[in-house]
Amino acid sequence: MSQTPSRADFDQVMVPNYAPADYIPVRGEGSRLWDQEGREYVDLAGGIAVSALGHAHPKLVAALTEQAGKLWHLSNTLTNEPALRLARKLVDATFAERVFFCNSGAEANEAAFKLARKWAIDTGGADKYEIISATNSFHGRSFFTVTVGGQPKYSDGFGPRPGGITHIAYNDIEALRAAISDKTAAVVIEPVQGEGGVLPASREYLEAARALCDQHKALLVFDEVQTGVGRCGTFFAYETFGVVPDILTSAKSLGGGFPIGAMLTTAAIAKHFGVGTHGSTYGGNPLACAVAEAVVDTVNTPETLAGIRAKHDRLVTRLESIGRETGAFALVRGLGLLVGAVLAEPYKGRAKDFMVAAAKEGVMVLQAGPDVVRFAPSLVIPDADLDEGLARFERAVRAVAGR
Ligand SMILES: *Cc1c(COP(=O)(O)O)cnc(C)c1O
């Protein structure tokens, strides 16, 4: 019999690219988690905007276990029913007509950026391959996606980067107008920058990006890995802004904790990914698709989406009041249940301190860069759990701020 693993084991056996907290959760139910010592936490982090229906949601457990007893894996030489059902639902619910499945956000974006370049070169010639992205954006950690991401610290140190990628300031229409040309294959935008600090796009910016892409025959790609599947109060955030992309990527909440990613696009663009141009061993596997179908069925209802918007108001109102009383926050921003408390000047750079203090009080929150405390709870978190989590968070803020 081996001993129960502990946090100390991490440093003995794991590659040191993460610095996990000193407690290890072992069980979850809804928006509560318990660690090895039996301490309870309210989960306002949602596994970084992934656990869309909390932990061990009965519908997801049922979908997973039912599929687990039937069929786990085939391969892409065969198709399967859960993948076809899920794709049909995503097509019916969005602008898209075609879906490509993979296993993560980075893979969904890798597919999107490759497809955009393939489409551009096929339709506009060999010089039409440039990708315009935003500073501070985040699109995943494969070498292509991390280079499209606008945080050089993540792509530094690995030798020559993939080329043809430029970065402009987010929400800057004039910068986009100056950067875009007939050589542009795609403009890539997060409707709300998640990792970059929970910073929403302006409607005018997205509208201008749409118009400029049309003018220069470039594709508009929305990375909705963090903002999609109800997170922002509509099924995808592009609906909130009323601007339709050509390619959309999804992951995170889509699987509710089971790894899956998806790239959505139109039939006319999809046809440039002909047989053999791209692929994934596990993409579209029956287990992942069965779980994601249950997520979509549960999230994409008028009741759940209205609930998300109501919980947004509840969360923001309380955070604003905590901010007023402690002076810790400069402002609270975000959409739906993706909300950031931007730290006031004296607390800049200390988001991690708030996160650690919160865990001490029994509530999990996230940071989004050094200056923003981020909240991405379950989309169906009961109001009582939200209130309890925020009461604990208020104690943590008072402990850090000393008032
Ligand atoms: C998390 C995230 C990704 C990367 O997803 P992975 O599943 O970690 O590869 C890409 N884009 C955005 C906007 C994200 O928030």
Short mmCIF file of C-alpha atoms and ligand atoms in Angstrom, two decimals:
data_model
loop_
_atom_site.label_atom_id
_atom_site.label_comp_id
_atom_site.label_asym_id
_atom_site.label_seq_id
_atom_site.Cartn_x
_atom_site.Cartn_y
_atom_site.Cartn_z
CA MET A 1 0.00 0.00 0.00
CA SER A 2 1.36 3.37 -0.97
CA GLN A 3 1.00 6.40 1.30
CA THR A 4 -1.53 9.13 0.63
CA PRO A 5 0.19 11.64 -1.66
CA SER A 6 0.87 15.11 -0.30
CA ARG A 7 1.76 18.52 -1.71
CA ALA A 8 5.41 17.80 -0.91
CA ASP A 9 5.34 14.99 -3.47
CA PHE A 10 4.69 17.55 -6.19
CA ASP A 11 8.22 18.89 -5.98
CA GLN A 12 9.60 15.34 -6.06
CA VAL A 13 7.78 13.97 -9.08
CA MET A 14 6.30 16.80 -11.16
CA VAL A 15 7.88 19.09 -13.74
CA PRO A 16 8.09 22.44 -11.92
CA ASN A 17 6.06 24.51 -14.41
CA TYR A 18 3.25 25.04 -11.86
CA ALA A 19 3.20 26.25 -8.27
CA PRO A 20 0.00 24.71 -6.86
CA ALA A 21 -1.56 25.72 -3.54
CA ASP A 22 -0.56 23.84 -0.40
CA TYR A 23 -3.89 21.99 -0.02
CA ILE A 24 -5.20 19.16 -2.21
CA PRO A 25 -8.94 18.93 -2.93
CA VAL A 26 -10.21 15.37 -3.05
CA ARG A 27 -13.98 15.69 -3.52
CA GLY A 28 -16.50 18.14 -4.88
CA GLU A 29 -20.25 18.57 -4.95
CA GLY A 30 -21.93 21.50 -6.65
CA SER A 31 -19.97 24.61 -5.68
CA ARG A 32 -18.28 23.10 -2.62
CA LEU A 33 -14.96 21.25 -2.46
CA TRP A 34 -13.25 19.35 0.35
CA ASP A 35 -9.53 18.87 0.80
CA GLN A 36 -7.52 15.97 2.28
CA GLU A 37 -8.09 17.32 5.80
CA GLY A 38 -11.84 17.58 5.27
CA ARG A 39 -11.76 21.39 5.10
CA GLU A 40 -14.57 22.79 2.99
CA TYR A 41 -14.19 25.49 0.32
CA VAL A 42 -16.75 27.44 -1.67
CA ASP A 43 -15.61 27.28 -5.27
CA LEU A 44 -15.80 30.67 -6.99
CA ALA A 45 -12.94 29.72 -9.33
CA GLY A 46 -14.64 26.92 -11.25
CA GLY A 47 -11.33 25.33 -12.21
CA ILE A 48 -10.57 28.48 -14.28
CA ALA A 49 -13.96 28.82 -15.96
CA VAL A 50 -14.22 25.10 -16.69
CA SER A 51 -16.58 23.55 -14.11
CA ALA A 52 -19.63 25.19 -15.70
CA LEU A 53 -22.09 23.09 -13.72
CA GLY A 54 -20.03 22.74 -10.55
CA HIS A 55 -18.68 19.40 -9.37
CA ALA A 56 -20.32 16.00 -9.84
CA HIS A 57 -23.45 17.46 -11.44
CA PRO A 58 -25.92 14.55 -11.63
CA LYS A 59 -26.64 15.09 -15.35
CA LEU A 60 -22.95 15.05 -16.23
CA VAL A 61 -22.23 12.04 -14.02
CA ALA A 62 -25.13 10.23 -15.73
CA ALA A 63 -23.95 11.16 -19.24
CA LEU A 64 -20.36 10.11 -18.50
CA THR A 65 -21.18 6.81 -16.79
CA GLU A 66 -23.78 5.85 -19.37
CA GLN A 67 -21.32 6.44 -22.21
CA ALA A 68 -18.50 4.78 -20.21
CA GLY A 69 -20.43 1.54 -20.27
CA LYS A 70 -20.99 1.74 -24.02
CA LEU A 71 -18.01 3.04 -25.97
CA TRP A 72 -14.94 5.13 -25.09
CA HIS A 73 -12.94 5.53 -28.22
CA LEU A 74 -12.96 4.72 -31.90
CA SER A 75 -10.67 6.94 -33.99
CA ASN A 76 -11.18 9.34 -36.84
CA THR A 77 -11.50 6.50 -39.32
CA LEU A 78 -15.00 6.18 -37.81
CA THR A 79 -17.54 8.68 -36.59
CA ASN A 80 -19.75 8.31 -33.51
CA GLU A 81 -23.22 9.28 -32.31
CA PRO A 82 -22.30 11.59 -29.39
CA ALA A 83 -20.01 13.67 -31.65
CA LEU A 84 -22.69 14.00 -34.32
CA ARG A 85 -25.35 14.94 -31.76
CA LEU A 86 -23.10 17.54 -30.12
CA ALA A 87 -22.04 19.04 -33.46
CA ARG A 88 -25.69 19.31 -34.54
CA LYS A 89 -26.55 21.14 -31.31
CA LEU A 90 -23.61 23.56 -31.66
CA VAL A 91 -24.56 24.28 -35.28
CA ASP A 92 -28.22 24.80 -34.36
CA ALA A 93 -27.28 27.14 -31.50
CA THR A 94 -24.79 29.37 -33.38
CA PHE A 95 -23.84 31.06 -36.66
CA ALA A 96 -21.72 28.02 -37.50
CA GLU A 97 -22.39 25.27 -40.04
CA ARG A 98 -19.39 23.03 -39.37
CA VAL A 99 -17.55 21.83 -36.26
CA PHE A 100 -14.07 20.39 -35.63
CA PHE A 101 -13.51 18.67 -32.27
CA CYS A 102 -10.26 18.48 -30.30
CA ASN A 103 -9.25 18.27 -26.65
CA SER A 104 -8.35 21.74 -25.39
CA GLY A 105 -8.50 25.45 -26.04
CA ALA A 106 -4.99 25.56 -27.47
CA GLU A 107 -5.89 22.84 -29.96
CA ALA A 108 -9.11 24.62 -30.95
CA ASN A 109 -7.10 27.78 -31.62
CA GLU A 110 -4.32 25.87 -33.39
CA ALA A 111 -7.00 24.51 -35.72
CA ALA A 112 -8.57 27.96 -36.14
CA PHE A 113 -5.29 29.69 -36.99
CA LYS A 114 -4.22 26.92 -39.38
CA LEU A 115 -7.62 26.98 -41.07
CA ALA A 116 -7.57 30.78 -41.37
CA ARG A 117 -4.16 30.67 -43.04
CA LYS A 118 -5.16 27.79 -45.31
CA TRP A 119 -8.31 29.64 -46.35
CA ALA A 120 -6.40 32.89 -46.91
CA ILE A 121 -3.62 31.33 -48.97
CA ASP A 122 -6.10 29.25 -50.99
CA THR A 123 -8.29 32.27 -51.76
CA GLY A 124 -5.82 35.20 -51.68
CA GLY A 125 -2.41 33.81 -52.60
CA ALA A 126 0.81 32.82 -50.88
CA ASP A 127 1.41 36.23 -49.26
CA LYS A 128 -1.88 36.36 -47.43
CA TYR A 129 -0.94 34.77 -44.12
CA GLU A 130 -0.65 37.52 -41.51
CA ILE A 131 -2.46 37.19 -38.21
CA ILE A 132 -3.32 40.24 -36.11
CA SER A 133 -3.84 39.68 -32.39
CA ALA A 134 -3.95 41.83 -29.26
CA THR A 135 -1.36 42.61 -26.64
CA ASN A 136 -2.12 40.82 -23.35
CA SER A 137 -4.28 38.26 -25.14
CA PHE A 138 -4.08 34.55 -24.32
CA HIS A 139 -4.75 31.76 -26.81
CA GLY A 140 -3.06 28.66 -25.37
CA ARG A 141 0.40 27.18 -24.96
CA SER A 142 1.23 25.37 -28.19
CA PHE A 143 4.04 27.31 -29.86
CA PHE A 144 1.80 28.77 -32.57
CA THR A 145 -1.03 29.74 -30.19
CA VAL A 146 1.28 31.12 -27.51
CA THR A 147 2.94 33.28 -30.17
CA VAL A 148 -0.41 34.59 -31.36
CA GLY A 149 -1.07 35.33 -27.68
CA GLY A 150 0.08 38.79 -26.72
CA GLN A 151 2.19 38.01 -23.65
CA PRO A 152 5.79 37.62 -24.86
CA LYS A 153 6.91 36.32 -21.45
CA TYR A 154 5.06 33.08 -22.31
CA SER A 155 6.70 32.62 -25.73
CA ASP A 156 10.21 33.87 -24.85
CA GLY A 157 13.06 31.41 -24.53
CA PHE A 158 11.98 28.75 -27.01
CA GLY A 159 13.96 29.89 -30.03
CA PRO A 160 12.54 31.27 -33.28
CA ARG A 161 8.82 31.94 -33.17
CA PRO A 162 6.34 31.22 -35.95
CA GLY A 163 6.22 34.33 -38.16
CA GLY A 164 3.58 36.59 -39.67
CA ILE A 165 1.99 37.51 -36.34
CA THR A 166 1.52 41.11 -35.14
CA HIS A 167 0.05 42.49 -31.93
CA ILE A 168 -1.91 45.70 -31.45
CA ALA A 169 -3.50 47.32 -28.41
CA TYR A 170 -6.84 45.76 -27.45
CA ASN A 171 -9.94 47.85 -28.13
CA ASP A 172 -7.91 50.27 -30.30
CA ILE A 173 -9.81 50.74 -33.56
CA GLU A 174 -7.22 53.05 -35.12
CA ALA A 175 -4.40 50.60 -34.36
CA LEU A 176 -6.36 47.84 -36.06
CA ARG A 177 -7.13 50.06 -39.06
CA ALA A 178 -3.40 50.83 -39.37
CA ALA A 179 -2.29 47.20 -39.02
CA ILE A 180 -4.77 45.41 -41.28
CA SER A 181 -4.08 44.98 -45.00
CA ASP A 182 -4.89 42.67 -47.90
CA LYS A 183 -2.12 40.40 -46.55
CA THR A 184 -4.10 39.83 -43.37
CA ALA A 185 -5.50 36.31 -43.09
CA ALA A 186 -7.21 36.74 -39.74
CA VAL A 187 -7.88 39.08 -36.85
CA VAL A 188 -8.06 37.15 -33.58
CA ILE A 189 -9.98 38.58 -30.61
CA GLU A 190 -11.14 37.41 -27.19
CA PRO A 191 -14.55 39.13 -26.68
CA VAL A 192 -13.45 39.47 -23.05
CA GLN A 193 -9.73 39.14 -22.35
CA GLY A 194 -9.74 36.50 -19.62
CA GLU A 195 -6.16 35.82 -18.57
CA GLY A 196 -5.34 39.41 -19.55
CA GLY A 197 -7.40 40.82 -16.66
CA VAL A 198 -11.12 40.20 -17.40
CA LEU A 199 -11.22 43.11 -19.84
CA PRO A 200 -14.31 43.23 -22.10
CA ALA A 201 -14.11 44.42 -25.69
CA SER A 202 -16.16 47.46 -26.63
CA ARG A 203 -19.01 46.82 -29.03
CA GLU A 204 -17.58 49.51 -31.35
CA TYR A 205 -14.25 47.69 -31.49
CA LEU A 206 -15.81 44.37 -32.46
CA GLU A 207 -18.04 46.09 -35.03
CA ALA A 208 -15.03 47.89 -36.51
CA ALA A 209 -13.05 44.63 -36.58
CA ARG A 210 -15.92 42.97 -38.47
CA ALA A 211 -16.08 45.78 -41.02
CA LEU A 212 -12.29 45.95 -41.51
CA CYS A 213 -12.07 42.17 -41.95
CA ASP A 214 -14.81 42.32 -44.60
CA GLN A 215 -13.05 45.19 -46.35
CA HIS A 216 -9.73 43.32 -46.52
CA LYS A 217 -11.17 39.83 -47.04
CA ALA A 218 -9.74 38.62 -43.73
CA LEU A 219 -11.39 36.25 -41.28
CA LEU A 220 -12.60 37.39 -37.89
CA VAL A 221 -11.74 34.75 -35.28
CA PHE A 222 -13.28 34.95 -31.81
CA ASP A 223 -11.48 32.96 -29.13
CA GLU A 224 -14.40 32.06 -26.86
CA VAL A 225 -12.53 29.36 -24.96
CA GLN A 226 -13.13 31.28 -21.73
CA THR A 227 -16.17 33.41 -22.64
CA GLY A 228 -18.33 30.75 -24.29
CA VAL A 229 -20.97 28.23 -23.25
CA GLY A 230 -23.01 30.59 -21.09
CA ARG A 231 -20.12 32.17 -19.23
CA CYS A 232 -20.99 35.71 -20.32
CA GLY A 233 -24.77 35.37 -19.99
CA THR A 234 -25.49 34.38 -23.60
CA PHE A 235 -24.60 30.98 -25.07
CA PHE A 236 -21.60 32.58 -26.77
CA ALA A 237 -20.40 36.11 -26.00
CA TYR A 238 -20.59 37.20 -29.65
CA GLU A 239 -24.39 37.24 -29.22
CA THR A 240 -24.04 39.79 -26.41
CA PHE A 241 -22.09 42.08 -28.72
CA GLY A 242 -24.14 41.40 -31.85
CA VAL A 243 -21.01 40.76 -33.94
CA VAL A 244 -20.69 37.43 -35.75
CA PRO A 245 -17.23 35.93 -36.34
CA ASP A 246 -16.13 33.63 -39.18
CA ILE A 247 -14.45 31.16 -36.84
CA LEU A 248 -15.14 30.64 -33.13
CA THR A 249 -13.23 28.47 -30.68
CA SER A 250 -14.63 26.84 -27.56
CA ALA A 251 -13.26 24.63 -24.77
CA LYS A 252 -13.19 25.10 -20.96
CA SER A 253 -16.90 25.21 -19.95
CA LEU A 254 -17.88 23.13 -22.99
CA GLY A 255 -16.84 19.92 -21.23
CA GLY A 256 -17.76 21.01 -17.71
CA GLY A 257 -14.46 19.45 -16.54
CA PHE A 258 -14.04 16.74 -19.16
CA PRO A 259 -11.39 17.76 -21.72
CA ILE A 260 -12.85 18.86 -25.05
CA GLY A 261 -12.34 21.71 -27.49
CA ALA A 262 -14.22 22.75 -30.60
CA MET A 263 -13.72 25.02 -33.58
CA LEU A 264 -16.87 26.33 -35.24
CA THR A 265 -17.06 27.91 -38.68
CA THR A 266 -19.08 28.23 -41.89
CA ALA A 267 -19.32 25.59 -44.62
CA ALA A 268 -17.52 27.84 -47.12
CA ILE A 269 -14.48 28.24 -44.85
CA ALA A 270 -14.56 24.67 -43.53
CA LYS A 271 -14.15 23.23 -47.00
CA HIS A 272 -10.52 24.43 -47.01
CA PHE A 273 -9.78 21.79 -44.37
CA GLY A 274 -10.12 18.90 -46.81
CA VAL A 275 -9.41 15.25 -46.00
CA GLY A 276 -5.97 14.88 -44.44
CA THR A 277 -5.24 18.59 -43.83
CA HIS A 278 -5.64 18.48 -40.05
CA GLY A 279 -6.54 16.00 -37.33
CA SER A 280 -6.48 14.76 -33.75
CA THR A 281 -6.45 11.23 -32.33
CA TYR A 282 -8.87 11.93 -29.49
CA GLY A 283 -10.82 14.85 -30.95
CA GLY A 284 -14.54 14.11 -30.93
CA ASN A 285 -14.21 11.04 -28.76
CA PRO A 286 -17.54 9.64 -27.51
CA LEU A 287 -16.91 10.16 -23.78
CA ALA A 288 -16.05 13.86 -24.13
CA CYS A 289 -18.88 14.52 -26.57
CA ALA A 290 -21.48 12.76 -24.41
CA VAL A 291 -20.53 14.94 -21.43
CA ALA A 292 -20.41 18.13 -23.53
CA GLU A 293 -23.84 17.38 -24.96
CA ALA A 294 -25.23 17.26 -21.42
CA VAL A 295 -23.46 20.56 -20.63
CA VAL A 296 -24.95 22.23 -23.70
CA ASP A 297 -28.43 20.85 -22.97
CA THR A 298 -28.26 22.23 -19.43
CA VAL A 299 -26.63 25.60 -20.09
CA ASN A 300 -28.33 26.63 -23.31
CA THR A 301 -31.80 27.22 -21.89
CA PRO A 302 -33.49 30.59 -21.28
CA GLU A 303 -33.70 29.80 -17.54
CA THR A 304 -30.01 28.98 -17.08
CA LEU A 305 -28.88 31.97 -19.16
CA ALA A 306 -31.21 34.34 -17.27
CA GLY A 307 -29.89 32.84 -14.01
CA ILE A 308 -26.31 33.63 -15.04
CA ARG A 309 -27.20 37.29 -15.66
CA ALA A 310 -29.01 37.50 -12.30
CA LYS A 311 -26.03 35.94 -10.50
CA HIS A 312 -23.76 38.44 -12.27
CA ASP A 313 -25.71 41.29 -10.65
CA ARG A 314 -25.58 39.59 -7.25
CA LEU A 315 -21.83 38.99 -7.50
CA VAL A 316 -20.95 42.45 -8.81
CA THR A 317 -23.16 44.29 -6.31
CA ARG A 318 -21.49 42.50 -3.42
CA LEU A 319 -17.97 42.97 -4.78
CA GLU A 320 -18.61 46.67 -5.30
CA SER A 321 -19.79 46.96 -1.72
CA ILE A 322 -16.68 45.12 -0.46
CA GLY A 323 -14.60 47.48 -2.59
CA ARG A 324 -16.32 50.56 -1.17
CA GLU A 325 -15.86 49.43 2.42
CA THR A 326 -12.24 48.32 2.18
CA GLY A 327 -10.85 50.51 -0.60
CA ALA A 328 -9.25 47.40 -2.10
CA PHE A 329 -10.78 47.63 -5.59
CA ALA A 330 -10.57 50.35 -8.24
CA LEU A 331 -13.45 48.81 -10.19
CA VAL A 332 -15.34 45.60 -10.82
CA ARG A 333 -15.81 44.54 -14.46
CA GLY A 334 -16.76 41.60 -16.64
CA LEU A 335 -19.77 39.87 -18.15
CA GLY A 336 -22.00 37.12 -16.79
CA LEU A 337 -20.04 34.94 -14.39
CA LEU A 338 -16.64 36.06 -15.62
CA VAL A 339 -15.93 38.95 -13.29
CA GLY A 340 -12.75 40.72 -12.23
CA ALA A 341 -12.12 42.94 -9.21
CA VAL A 342 -9.37 45.31 -10.33
CA LEU A 343 -7.12 46.10 -7.37
CA ALA A 344 -6.81 49.71 -6.24
CA GLU A 345 -3.42 51.41 -6.54
CA PRO A 346 -2.06 50.47 -3.05
CA TYR A 347 -2.78 46.77 -3.71
CA LYS A 348 -1.50 46.57 -7.31
CA GLY A 349 0.52 43.43 -7.96
CA ARG A 350 -0.99 41.60 -4.98
CA ALA A 351 -3.76 39.51 -6.59
CA LYS A 352 -2.04 36.34 -5.41
CA ASP A 353 -2.12 37.55 -1.79
CA PHE A 354 -5.90 37.92 -2.05
CA MET A 355 -6.16 34.44 -3.56
CA VAL A 356 -4.11 32.86 -0.78
CA ALA A 357 -6.02 34.77 1.92
CA ALA A 358 -9.31 33.66 0.35
CA ALA A 359 -8.30 29.98 0.49
CA LYS A 360 -7.43 30.46 4.18
CA GLU A 361 -11.01 31.69 4.71
CA GLY A 362 -12.43 28.73 2.76
CA VAL A 363 -13.19 30.22 -0.65
CA MET A 364 -11.44 29.65 -3.96
CA VAL A 365 -10.92 32.60 -6.28
CA LEU A 366 -8.52 33.21 -9.18
CA GLN A 367 -6.21 35.90 -10.34
CA ALA A 368 -6.05 37.30 -13.88
CA GLY A 369 -2.60 38.80 -13.96
CA PRO A 370 -1.06 40.45 -10.89
CA ASP A 371 -3.68 43.21 -10.53
CA VAL A 372 -7.06 41.48 -10.89
CA VAL A 373 -8.90 39.00 -8.66
CA ARG A 374 -11.04 36.86 -10.99
CA PHE A 375 -14.29 35.01 -10.32
CA ALA A 376 -15.55 32.24 -12.64
CA PRO A 377 -17.92 30.13 -10.53
CA SER A 378 -20.34 27.45 -11.65
CA LEU A 379 -23.02 28.88 -13.92
CA VAL A 380 -25.65 27.29 -11.67
CA ILE A 381 -24.11 28.17 -8.31
CA PRO A 382 -26.91 28.44 -5.73
CA ASP A 383 -27.36 32.00 -4.42
CA ALA A 384 -26.68 30.74 -0.89
CA ASP A 385 -23.26 29.39 -1.95
CA LEU A 386 -22.46 32.60 -3.80
CA ASP A 387 -23.36 34.65 -0.71
CA GLU A 388 -21.37 32.38 1.63
CA GLY A 389 -18.37 32.45 -0.71
CA LEU A 390 -18.48 36.24 -0.86
CA ALA A 391 -18.81 36.53 2.93
CA ARG A 392 -15.64 34.46 3.24
CA PHE A 393 -13.99 36.52 0.50
CA GLU A 394 -14.86 39.74 2.34
CA ARG A 395 -13.04 38.43 5.44
CA ALA A 396 -10.03 37.66 3.24
CA VAL A 397 -10.04 41.16 1.71
CA ARG A 398 -10.27 42.72 5.19
CA ALA A 399 -7.34 40.56 6.31
CA VAL A 400 -5.16 41.70 3.39
CA ALA A 401 -6.31 45.33 3.48
CA GLY A 402 -6.16 45.50 7.29
CA ARG A 403 -9.63 47.02 7.68
C1 LIG B 1 -7.66 28.86 -21.31
C2 LIG B 1 -7.64 29.55 -22.62
C3 LIG B 1 -7.02 28.98 -23.75
C4 LIG B 1 -6.21 27.70 -23.67
O1 LIG B 1 -7.00 26.60 -23.37
P1 LIG B 1 -6.29 25.24 -22.93
O2 LIG B 1 -7.43 24.28 -22.78
O3 LIG B 1 -5.54 25.51 -21.68
O4 LIG B 1 -5.37 24.85 -24.03
C5 LIG B 1 -7.11 29.64 -24.95
N1 LIG B 1 -7.77 30.81 -25.06
C6 LIG B 1 -8.39 31.39 -24.00
C7 LIG B 1 -9.13 32.67 -24.19
C8 LIG B 1 -8.33 30.79 -22.75
O5 LIG B 1 -8.90 31.38 -21.69
#
